[in-house]
Amino acid sequence: MPRQYTRKTTWGKTPLEEMESAAAEVKEGKKSIRAAARDRNIDKSSLLRFIKKKEKGEVKSVAWGAVAEAKRIFTDEMEEELAKHLKQLAEQFHGLPPVKCRQLAFEYAEKNNIPVPANWTKAQCAGEDWFGSFLARRHLSVRTPEATSLGRATAFNKTTVGEFFDNLAVVMDRHTFPPHMIYNVDETGVFTVQKPQQVVTEKGKKQVGSVTSAERGELVTVVCAVNAAGNATPPMLIFPRVKFKDCFMIGAPPGAKGTSTRTGWMNEDTWAEFLDHLIQHTNCTPDRPMLLILDNLKAHISLKAVEIAKSNGIVLLTLPPHTSHHMQPLDVTVYGPFKTQYSRALDGWMRSNPGKTVSIYQIAGLVNEAFMSAVTPRNITSGFRSTGIFPYNREIFPNEAFAPSMVSDRPNPELQPATADDLDGPSPADDPPADEPPAADNSLADANPSTAHGPHGCASPADSDVPCVSSQPGYVSPREILPLPKCPPRTQTKRKRVKTAILTDTPEKQAIEKAYKERQKKLAGKKQKNSKEKGKPKKKATKKKIIVSSSEESDVPVLIDNVSDEESSEDESSDPGNTDLSVGDFVIVNFATKHRSIRYIGMVKKVEDDEILAQFLRRIQGNTKEWERPTFAIKENDVAHVPKSDVVKKLPQPKRPGGTTRREELFIFPCNLQGWNV
């Protein structure tokens, strides 16, 4: 029978209410079984069987529903508890794949001594038919999750979010910012390679391709600033070049600013340039202040930027680290559509210009097309509203949004009540021995019984979240088989916790200034140390091993001698062998790299005024007495023009071994190359 079976008849489709009405008429004596069955179009044998089961109290369902009920593995309460557990795992970003779910269902039945089909026992997991029906009954589905870093999953919690809204309330009460003076700024990267869109092709084709301009594109950073009223300032584009050219901005959005850095990323200098650009378009002053919400990028938290902002009436408020995917309006509702529109524009450019590649000269025009389509008032205001910034709503995020952070939830030591022993100080007798591990911290379990640690060191859910299951002796719940994840206690570190802050407030500004001075002091110390090292006398030139090898790194090198750089340069300059050359001569050619000099043996193919055309040889291993001396063979397609100044030594004519069946031409040099002082 197929898994999605469609019934062909209506037999056995009588509802339970119809059967109960017919049974009531028979019981009251109004009709006989035959008459009641005939009037309601029910089989009289089915009605008689229903009446007998109802008298015994064994009726749960009728028709094929009774057959399905008889084949059920778990009760409704057990299935609901299993589904609830799977949902909680998925909410905490630790969801199970289908195979693991089927294995958990089999173990759940096995632990509770529930009979299962033979194919479950053979495969040690639940069957696919049962799993598909289970998903349909409990409104579950198999989805492909979005990769989320551990930092983002754990950093977005009630504590950090509450700290941000506390700071936001402080600055809003202090200045009473109107919506058009509440700004959010963030960077995003665009590439010269687009993400291909869906295309129409032949059904069943295994591989479908789409043309892109390169394998890996160049990055251009786009900086946008939007306000709660739905307006946006012209963006700034940062190109990956040392020197900026005006031609980079051809087709850019009106009023956009362009600059460049070596990497194309934001740094302290470009951030100061953007602040000046923002001040120019917003006309903010100390008498007309502006709130600027931004992330904790290192370039944003610089002394230079804070001084510019404070002198021009900009209040800088940073978001908690790793929370921009939920709390930054640009990330939530603007940059997603912007990236989609940019990919479409880039894909359209590729189709309109076949055979051409996209460079950074086309980026500005493509950004303009995407900017006009995606950075709209509707998207901008939706971002401020959905993050709770404007209108102010600190309860915008439901409890389910904080579920991933429950994995790392721990009690705050600063908020724990101090006991009498803590006030008096620990006694030496209470200290554990050095060879014993420290006792487990049960403060979380004592403070909140609903989150007490369950088996395997995992947190148990609140009792209200667990469906009521009939108490049975020896019952094992899915949470006992596969507990919710819970990380162990974190060790104390000296690293300072980064959190949301009002950077333009005096204490924060003084801390940034102090850190800046300490950093400058360290840099000054390094410069002084380097200057002292430069004044010291230079060490003697060390002997460097010069090798003669073939043009392939896998070939065996030939040792020439251990000479210093000074000796090598003197010998090469005074050697007359690099002037009297003719076709057919064998020479040693020097190739200088960053850390060493590599020498090759080559045969002169052509002699010109200042250079020669040489075909290089590769060394081979000899296996006869005749090949005890260095033996070389011509390397095909290894020909290059070499300046005569790079010719180190002219070698005597080699001899060729006889009686060989090798196809390649061999050369044996009569001299010992290791004894040559070159």
XYZ file of C-alpha atoms in Angstrom:
678
model
C 0.000 0.000 0.000
C 1.409 3.442 -0.854
C 2.187 5.823 1.995
C -0.288 8.424 0.765
C -3.253 6.103 0.191
C -6.522 7.569 -1.073
C -9.685 5.579 -0.284
C -11.828 4.506 -3.221
C -15.069 3.764 -1.298
C -17.114 5.341 1.481
C -17.491 2.090 3.430
C -16.912 2.517 7.140
C -17.182 6.299 6.979
C -20.022 6.595 9.501
C -19.065 9.144 12.158
C -19.045 8.266 15.837
C -21.944 10.625 16.619
C -24.178 8.853 14.055
C -23.407 5.459 15.549
C -24.157 6.717 19.072
C -27.522 8.165 17.970
C -28.550 4.880 16.360
C -27.435 2.935 19.440
C -29.472 5.280 21.677
C -32.634 4.685 19.610
C -32.178 0.915 19.926
C -31.511 1.120 23.650
C -34.637 3.253 24.247
C -36.728 0.741 22.290
C -37.799 3.206 19.639
C -36.410 1.118 16.818
C -34.973 -2.275 16.219
C -31.357 -2.757 15.217
C -32.370 -3.534 11.650
C -34.627 -0.442 11.382
C -32.131 1.928 12.944
C -29.374 0.647 10.656
C -31.610 0.943 7.574
C -32.728 4.496 8.357
C -29.191 5.749 8.940
C -27.563 3.679 6.164
C -25.409 1.712 8.599
C -24.523 -1.944 8.332
C -26.586 -3.773 10.961
C -23.661 -6.027 11.951
C -21.500 -2.965 12.554
C -24.237 -1.371 14.647
C -24.726 -4.543 16.689
C -20.965 -4.839 17.284
C -20.824 -1.154 18.312
C -23.660 -1.606 20.839
C -21.924 -4.601 22.467
C -18.570 -2.742 22.744
C -20.291 0.333 24.139
C -21.878 -1.736 26.898
C -18.405 -2.992 27.863
C -16.902 0.497 27.658
C -14.375 -0.407 24.920
C -15.440 2.130 22.274
C -12.849 4.792 21.348
C -13.443 5.209 17.637
C -15.298 3.602 14.766
C -14.651 2.436 11.193
C -11.077 2.569 9.982
C -10.268 4.978 12.819
C -10.529 2.011 15.159
C -8.019 0.088 13.044
C -5.613 3.029 13.104
C -6.089 3.329 16.871
C -5.231 -0.325 17.307
C -2.006 0.108 15.340
C -0.857 3.182 17.281
C 2.528 2.823 19.017
C 2.316 5.733 21.462
C -0.643 7.342 23.158
C -1.638 10.923 22.352
C -0.017 12.190 25.546
C 3.279 10.409 24.808
C 3.342 11.646 21.224
C 2.637 15.186 22.401
C 5.498 15.028 24.891
C 7.870 13.701 22.235
C 6.818 16.437 19.790
C 7.215 19.098 22.497
C 10.746 17.922 23.207
C 11.712 17.996 19.530
C 10.338 21.540 19.215
C 12.332 22.730 22.209
C 15.536 21.249 20.792
C 14.899 23.047 17.507
C 14.176 26.332 19.305
C 17.541 26.049 21.063
C 19.263 25.532 17.673
C 20.083 21.908 18.563
C 17.369 20.248 16.492
C 17.584 16.588 15.506
C 17.749 15.256 11.941
C 15.096 12.728 10.855
C 17.266 9.672 11.523
C 18.045 10.807 15.082
C 14.340 11.479 15.693
C 13.468 7.962 14.607
C 16.179 6.531 16.850
C 14.872 8.585 19.780
C 11.327 7.292 19.150
C 12.550 3.681 19.153
C 14.505 4.194 22.369
C 11.484 5.950 23.902
C 9.306 2.910 23.166
C 11.999 0.484 24.326
C 12.550 2.275 27.661
C 8.806 2.209 28.374
C 8.317 -1.447 27.297
C 5.965 -0.577 24.425
C 5.604 -3.253 21.721
C 7.001 -2.097 18.367
C 6.911 -3.627 14.857
C 9.656 -6.049 13.855
C 11.191 -3.623 11.372
C 11.785 -1.129 14.216
C 13.771 -3.702 16.170
C 15.746 -4.761 13.122
C 16.749 -1.206 12.160
C 16.965 0.038 15.767
C 14.846 3.056 14.807
C 11.250 3.930 14.017
C 9.906 3.263 10.541
C 9.595 5.895 7.844
C 5.828 5.381 7.562
C 5.314 6.042 11.260
C 7.641 9.059 11.177
C 5.787 10.654 8.264
C 2.425 10.178 9.965
C 3.860 11.498 13.239
C 5.010 14.698 11.543
C 1.572 15.185 9.971
C -0.293 14.554 13.237
C 1.870 16.930 15.319
C 2.262 19.709 12.717
C 6.017 19.182 12.358
C 8.178 19.409 9.259
C 11.765 18.740 8.210
C 13.535 22.020 7.416
C 17.070 22.986 6.372
C 18.410 25.184 9.198
C 20.369 28.380 8.736
C 23.912 28.187 10.083
C 24.190 30.328 13.224
C 27.431 30.886 15.096
C 27.681 29.965 18.750
C 28.390 33.605 19.624
C 25.145 34.825 18.050
C 23.132 31.977 19.570
C 24.307 32.608 23.138
C 24.861 36.401 23.154
C 21.243 37.259 22.402
C 19.771 36.842 25.886
C 17.493 38.811 28.179
C 20.364 40.329 30.151
C 22.218 41.893 27.226
C 19.031 42.969 25.486
C 17.774 44.541 28.694
C 21.027 46.482 29.113
C 20.653 47.941 25.612
C 17.060 49.056 26.186
C 18.082 50.578 29.530
C 20.722 52.689 27.759
C 18.262 53.557 24.996
C 15.724 54.743 27.583
C 18.392 56.892 29.259
C 19.389 58.734 26.078
C 15.777 59.082 24.910
C 14.748 60.631 28.244
C 17.799 62.868 28.256
C 17.432 64.342 24.750
C 13.909 63.384 23.520
C 15.074 62.530 20.005
C 12.486 62.880 17.225
C 12.300 59.925 14.803
C 14.184 61.746 12.032
C 17.174 62.154 14.407
C 17.419 58.472 15.422
C 19.873 56.850 13.039
C 21.308 53.399 12.551
C 24.540 52.853 10.614
C 26.143 49.626 9.456
C 28.465 48.235 6.785
C 27.834 45.477 4.293
C 29.983 43.970 1.572
C 29.192 43.587 -2.118
C 31.278 41.495 -4.494
C 31.980 41.450 -8.203
C 30.631 37.871 -8.260
C 26.887 37.420 -7.862
C 24.887 34.609 -6.323
C 23.071 33.030 -9.292
C 19.293 33.224 -9.366
C 16.970 30.351 -10.255
C 16.740 29.525 -13.967
C 14.356 27.426 -16.055
C 15.947 24.294 -17.514
C 15.204 20.692 -18.410
C 13.529 18.667 -15.701
C 15.731 15.983 -14.162
C 19.023 17.540 -15.236
C 21.644 16.872 -12.584
C 23.872 19.917 -13.024
C 22.751 23.417 -13.971
C 25.244 26.270 -14.328
C 25.106 30.041 -14.488
C 27.878 32.369 -15.615
C 29.682 34.535 -13.049
C 32.483 36.970 -13.719
C 35.088 35.066 -11.648
C 35.552 32.364 -9.044
C 36.160 34.839 -6.237
C 35.301 38.495 -6.575
C 36.639 41.699 -5.075
C 34.990 43.179 -1.998
C 33.600 46.710 -1.864
C 32.178 47.923 1.465
C 28.918 49.892 1.408
C 28.102 52.024 4.484
C 24.474 53.084 4.928
C 22.733 55.244 7.534
C 18.937 55.300 7.955
C 16.628 57.000 10.448
C 13.407 55.987 12.158
C 11.366 58.283 9.900
C 12.204 56.109 6.876
C 14.884 58.303 5.296
C 18.414 57.302 4.264
C 21.541 59.367 3.717
C 23.631 58.790 0.573
C 25.884 55.772 1.168
C 29.660 55.672 1.259
C 31.598 53.116 -0.832
C 35.034 51.851 0.262
C 37.054 50.363 -2.614
C 40.004 47.946 -2.223
C 42.661 50.258 -3.616
C 45.560 52.232 -2.170
C 44.606 55.352 -4.138
C 41.034 56.381 -4.839
C 39.984 57.376 -8.373
C 36.931 59.403 -9.298
C 36.037 56.912 -12.033
C 35.171 54.365 -9.323
C 31.985 56.338 -8.566
C 30.496 56.384 -12.067
C 26.757 55.700 -11.727
C 26.800 55.895 -7.903
C 23.725 57.060 -5.931
C 23.370 60.855 -5.909
C 25.402 62.425 -3.115
C 27.301 59.189 -2.349
C 30.856 59.436 -1.058
C 33.724 57.267 -2.229
C 37.029 56.379 -0.589
C 39.507 53.505 -0.588
C 41.611 51.380 1.725
C 44.122 48.663 1.024
C 41.687 45.884 1.971
C 38.374 47.551 1.164
C 37.292 47.324 4.833
C 36.341 50.028 7.277
C 39.093 51.500 9.471
C 39.380 54.418 11.873
C 40.227 56.970 9.170
C 37.376 55.999 6.832
C 34.966 55.920 9.791
C 35.938 59.515 10.608
C 35.303 60.417 6.957
C 31.842 58.863 7.125
C 31.003 60.763 10.311
C 31.866 64.023 8.513
C 29.702 62.861 5.583
C 26.823 62.077 7.973
C 27.133 65.406 9.787
C 26.983 67.215 6.456
C 23.691 65.539 5.459
C 21.950 65.629 8.873
C 23.035 69.122 10.036
C 23.333 67.869 13.611
C 24.794 70.204 16.233
C 25.163 70.141 20.036
C 21.912 72.146 20.165
C 20.259 69.748 17.718
C 21.661 66.334 18.742
C 21.318 63.057 16.912
C 21.276 59.468 18.199
C 23.455 57.062 16.233
C 23.053 53.336 16.939
C 25.923 51.155 15.722
C 27.692 47.872 16.385
C 30.923 47.220 18.294
C 33.313 47.285 15.334
C 36.803 48.245 16.519
C 36.984 51.144 14.045
C 33.755 52.602 15.491
C 35.114 52.726 19.045
C 38.101 54.999 18.447
C 39.060 58.161 20.295
C 39.066 60.196 17.088
C 35.504 59.130 16.219
C 34.195 59.790 19.733
C 35.706 63.295 19.747
C 34.150 64.116 16.352
C 30.757 62.807 17.490
C 30.807 64.615 20.833
C 31.795 67.953 19.287
C 28.975 67.740 16.708
C 26.136 66.559 18.955
C 26.104 62.885 17.967
C 25.217 60.465 20.771
C 26.845 57.086 20.037
C 25.000 54.039 21.401
C 26.483 50.614 20.704
C 24.545 47.375 20.377
C 25.487 44.304 22.427
C 28.052 42.110 20.619
C 26.721 39.368 18.311
C 23.127 40.634 18.438
C 22.899 42.650 15.231
C 20.898 39.893 13.477
C 17.990 40.680 15.853
C 18.576 44.257 17.030
C 20.043 46.232 14.120
C 17.340 47.649 11.792
C 19.604 47.584 8.728
C 20.429 43.900 9.218
C 16.849 42.896 9.993
C 14.870 44.426 7.105
C 17.125 46.416 4.760
C 20.304 44.565 3.848
C 18.491 41.327 2.961
C 16.435 42.932 0.164
C 19.475 45.033 -0.782
C 21.623 41.932 -1.366
C 18.834 40.303 -3.371
C 18.387 43.337 -5.604
C 22.154 43.677 -6.027
C 22.468 40.051 -7.169
C 19.658 40.594 -9.678
C 21.294 43.755 -11.007
C 24.660 42.026 -11.327
C 23.088 39.017 -13.015
C 21.300 41.319 -15.459
C 24.568 43.110 -16.245
C 26.245 39.785 -17.027
C 23.440 38.829 -19.417
C 23.530 42.235 -21.109
C 27.331 42.122 -21.514
C 28.195 38.545 -22.550
C 31.882 37.731 -22.475
C 32.751 40.612 -20.122
C 33.733 40.448 -16.467
C 32.525 42.744 -13.724
C 35.134 44.958 -12.065
C 34.941 47.529 -9.292
C 34.261 50.186 -11.932
C 30.707 48.795 -12.350
C 30.012 48.379 -8.618
C 28.764 51.934 -8.022
C 26.111 51.700 -10.747
C 24.905 48.312 -9.516
C 24.767 49.575 -5.927
C 22.673 52.539 -7.097
C 20.139 50.228 -8.740
C 19.860 48.032 -5.635
C 19.849 51.002 -3.241
C 16.864 52.627 -4.915
C 14.886 49.360 -4.902
C 15.620 48.056 -1.389
C 16.394 51.013 0.895
C 12.790 52.218 0.964
C 10.814 53.956 3.748
C 8.676 50.844 4.259
C 11.703 48.603 4.853
C 13.476 51.155 7.041
C 10.561 51.907 9.368
C 9.777 48.201 9.610
C 13.334 47.593 10.840
C 13.092 50.167 13.634
C 9.663 48.871 14.648
C 10.592 45.152 14.647
C 13.687 45.802 16.796
C 11.767 47.851 19.380
C 13.892 50.977 18.918
C 11.119 53.221 17.596
C 8.465 53.117 18.828
C 10.254 52.113 22.035
C 9.236 48.583 23.023
C 11.557 46.566 25.204
C 9.116 43.613 25.193
C 9.282 43.238 21.411
C 11.123 39.908 21.574
C 9.120 36.881 22.798
C 10.603 34.353 25.187
C 11.048 31.864 22.337
C 13.625 34.198 20.750
C 15.900 33.730 23.783
C 15.698 29.918 23.715
C 19.168 29.405 22.107
C 20.815 31.366 24.941
C 19.289 29.030 27.547
C 22.041 26.554 26.701
C 24.608 28.834 28.340
C 22.409 30.497 30.980
C 24.190 30.746 34.333
C 23.421 32.644 37.530
C 25.029 36.066 37.810
C 27.522 35.903 40.727
C 26.950 39.602 41.437
C 23.204 39.022 41.920
C 23.480 35.917 44.137
C 22.596 36.537 47.816
C 25.590 36.433 50.109
C 25.459 33.896 52.935
C 26.894 34.243 56.404
C 29.816 31.988 55.483
C 30.598 34.190 52.499
C 30.655 37.290 54.688
C 32.961 35.699 57.267
C 35.161 34.235 54.590
C 35.839 30.578 53.844
C 37.541 28.549 56.520
C 40.625 26.464 55.699
C 38.831 23.345 56.898
C 36.140 23.795 54.267
C 38.600 23.937 51.377
C 38.556 20.778 49.244
C 41.756 18.764 48.964
C 44.053 19.609 46.086
C 43.527 16.253 44.413
C 39.719 16.469 44.491
C 37.695 18.304 41.843
C 35.605 21.294 42.966
C 32.022 20.611 43.918
C 29.312 21.280 41.362
C 27.606 24.661 41.475
C 23.954 24.091 42.373
C 23.084 27.744 42.859
C 21.064 27.745 39.646
C 19.019 24.764 40.775
C 18.385 26.342 44.174
C 17.463 29.707 42.723
C 15.062 28.357 40.108
C 13.767 24.822 40.549
C 12.170 24.866 37.113
C 15.621 25.023 35.506
C 17.340 22.570 37.796
C 19.910 20.321 36.252
C 18.554 17.066 34.978
C 20.542 13.957 34.018
C 23.730 14.373 32.031
C 24.153 17.902 33.385
C 21.346 19.313 31.248
C 18.629 21.723 32.218
C 15.125 20.391 32.661
C 12.198 22.432 31.362
C 9.528 23.961 33.511
C 6.747 21.696 34.654
C 4.184 23.792 32.816
C 5.903 23.049 29.512
C 5.647 19.283 29.924
C 2.393 17.621 28.789
C 0.624 15.570 31.410
C 1.413 11.884 30.952
C -0.360 9.248 33.012
C 1.867 8.245 35.897
C 3.189 4.778 35.234
C 5.722 2.842 37.246
C 9.083 3.060 35.542
C 8.015 5.662 32.969
C 10.929 7.304 31.109
C 10.338 10.631 29.328
C 12.152 11.748 26.162
C 13.985 14.421 28.169
C 15.573 11.724 30.311
C 16.685 9.834 27.210
C 17.982 12.908 25.358
C 18.147 15.902 27.723
C 18.144 19.509 26.602
C 21.704 20.764 25.977
C 23.421 22.637 28.780
C 27.033 23.836 28.725
C 29.250 23.313 31.800
C 30.276 26.177 34.115
C 32.604 28.648 32.427
C 36.052 29.243 33.876
C 36.913 32.752 34.984
C 39.054 34.713 32.525
C 40.740 38.114 32.656
C 39.113 39.172 29.422
C 36.905 42.217 29.845
C 33.279 41.699 28.869
C 32.184 43.906 25.974
C 28.658 45.200 26.315
C 26.380 47.950 25.079
C 27.489 51.452 26.042
C 26.884 55.159 25.403
C 30.295 56.018 23.971
C 29.872 59.784 24.156
C 29.259 59.751 27.920
C 32.201 61.037 29.942
C 33.141 57.750 31.717
C 33.123 55.784 28.464
C 35.081 58.504 26.647
C 37.691 58.563 29.413
C 38.055 54.767 29.233
C 38.552 54.938 25.447
C 41.100 57.730 25.891
C 42.984 55.713 28.506
C 43.093 52.650 26.255
C 44.294 54.826 23.374
C 47.161 56.267 25.447
C 48.235 52.801 26.594
C 48.245 51.581 22.997
C 50.320 54.571 21.889
C 52.747 53.937 24.751
C 53.264 50.345 23.638
C 53.845 51.429 20.049
C 56.397 54.013 21.188
C 58.222 51.338 23.180
C 58.370 49.041 20.153
C 59.723 51.846 17.971
C 62.400 52.664 20.539
C 63.408 49.016 20.747
C 63.651 48.756 16.959
C 65.779 51.900 16.761
C 68.203 50.481 19.328
C 68.501 47.252 17.386
C 69.278 49.200 14.213
C 72.210 50.931 15.961
C 73.878 47.634 16.891
C 76.752 46.347 14.679
C 75.730 43.908 12.008
C 76.564 40.249 12.407
C 79.029 38.492 10.144
C 77.682 37.103 6.930
C 76.663 33.528 7.514
C 77.408 30.764 5.119
C 74.468 29.993 2.894
C 73.961 26.737 1.075
C 73.690 27.378 -2.663
C 72.171 24.572 -4.667
C 71.959 23.707 -8.301
C 68.701 21.989 -9.090
C 66.349 21.487 -11.937
C 63.295 23.629 -12.625
C 61.076 21.207 -10.652
C 61.081 21.203 -6.866
C 60.739 17.415 -6.783
C 64.055 16.889 -8.577
C 67.211 16.093 -6.620
C 69.381 19.225 -6.098
C 73.118 19.331 -6.735
C 75.264 20.895 -4.041
C 77.744 23.437 -5.356
C 79.370 24.853 -2.216
C 78.630 26.767 0.962
C 79.385 30.387 0.187
C 78.326 33.706 1.674
C 76.318 36.285 -0.192
C 79.375 38.551 -0.494
C 81.592 35.807 -1.896
C 78.910 34.712 -4.308
C 78.392 38.204 -5.657
C 82.145 38.772 -6.048
C 82.718 35.500 -7.930
C 79.777 36.076 -10.223
C 80.854 39.577 -11.127
C 84.479 38.596 -11.791
C 83.788 35.374 -13.681
C 84.598 35.821 -17.395
C 82.472 32.788 -18.306
C 79.349 34.863 -18.749
C 80.752 36.817 -21.682
C 82.321 34.199 -23.977
C 79.312 32.038 -24.724
C 78.147 30.212 -27.820
C 75.310 27.945 -28.843
C 75.625 24.472 -27.282
C 77.526 25.561 -24.172
C 76.398 24.416 -20.724
C 76.230 27.048 -18.013
C 75.120 27.466 -14.391
C 72.426 30.149 -14.076
C 71.651 31.882 -10.784
C 68.041 32.678 -9.809
C 67.737 34.848 -6.701
C 64.645 34.453 -4.522
C 63.654 36.299 -1.358
C 65.513 34.035 1.073
C 68.028 32.073 -1.014
C 69.667 31.671 -4.389
C 68.829 28.663 -6.571
C 71.074 27.642 -9.455
C 70.154 25.613 -12.502
C 72.140 24.004 -15.313
C 71.074 25.079 -18.771
C 72.170 24.559 -22.387
C 72.593 27.704 -24.490
C 70.181 27.718 -27.418
C 70.693 31.302 -28.607
C 73.103 34.144 -27.754
C 72.009 37.775 -27.975
C 73.598 41.059 -26.868
C 72.722 41.075 -23.169
C 70.932 37.775 -22.706
C 70.847 34.164 -23.750
C 68.093 31.670 -24.503
C 68.688 28.598 -22.317
C 66.993 25.227 -22.125
C 67.229 23.910 -18.587
C 68.098 20.398 -17.462
C 66.802 18.257 -14.660
C 68.875 15.883 -12.605
C 68.112 12.157 -12.582
C 69.295 9.360 -10.321
C 71.921 7.074 -11.842
C 71.981 3.346 -11.216
C 75.325 2.352 -12.788
C 78.965 3.138 -12.107
C 79.038 5.236 -15.222
C 76.348 7.455 -13.678
C 78.117 8.060 -10.370
C 78.787 11.647 -11.407
C 75.883 14.127 -11.703
C 73.647 13.071 -14.593
C 71.139 15.428 -16.207
C 68.457 15.200 -18.865
C 66.824 17.904 -20.988
C 63.562 19.183 -19.526
C 61.084 19.746 -22.338
C 59.262 23.079 -22.577
C 61.572 24.588 -19.930
C 63.136 27.392 -21.981
C 63.682 30.970 -20.819
C 65.595 34.134 -21.652
C 68.317 34.798 -19.048
C 70.471 37.937 -18.669
C 74.191 37.258 -19.088
C 74.781 38.790 -15.672
C 72.933 35.810 -14.100
C 75.311 33.265 -15.675
C 77.580 32.048 -12.840
C 79.939 29.576 -14.547
C 80.531 27.978 -17.908
C 80.761 24.172 -17.615
C 82.918 21.841 -19.714
C 81.191 19.751 -22.317
C 79.540 16.683 -20.756
C 79.714 13.144 -22.088
C 76.758 10.970 -22.986
C 76.369 7.443 -21.591
C 76.270 4.627 -24.109
C 74.069 1.534 -24.296
C 71.050 3.192 -22.753
C 67.510 2.584 -23.902
C 66.188 5.835 -22.436
C 64.424 8.047 -24.945
C 65.614 11.286 -23.365
C 69.064 12.707 -24.037
C 71.407 12.324 -21.035
C 74.471 14.348 -20.065
C 77.168 13.348 -17.533
C 79.514 16.119 -16.468
C 83.141 14.964 -15.975
C 83.702 17.326 -13.038
C 82.563 17.050 -9.419
C 80.173 19.941 -8.909
C 80.570 19.782 -5.146
C 84.213 20.776 -5.437
C 83.557 23.902 -7.463
C 84.072 27.134 -5.546
C 81.681 29.493 -7.343
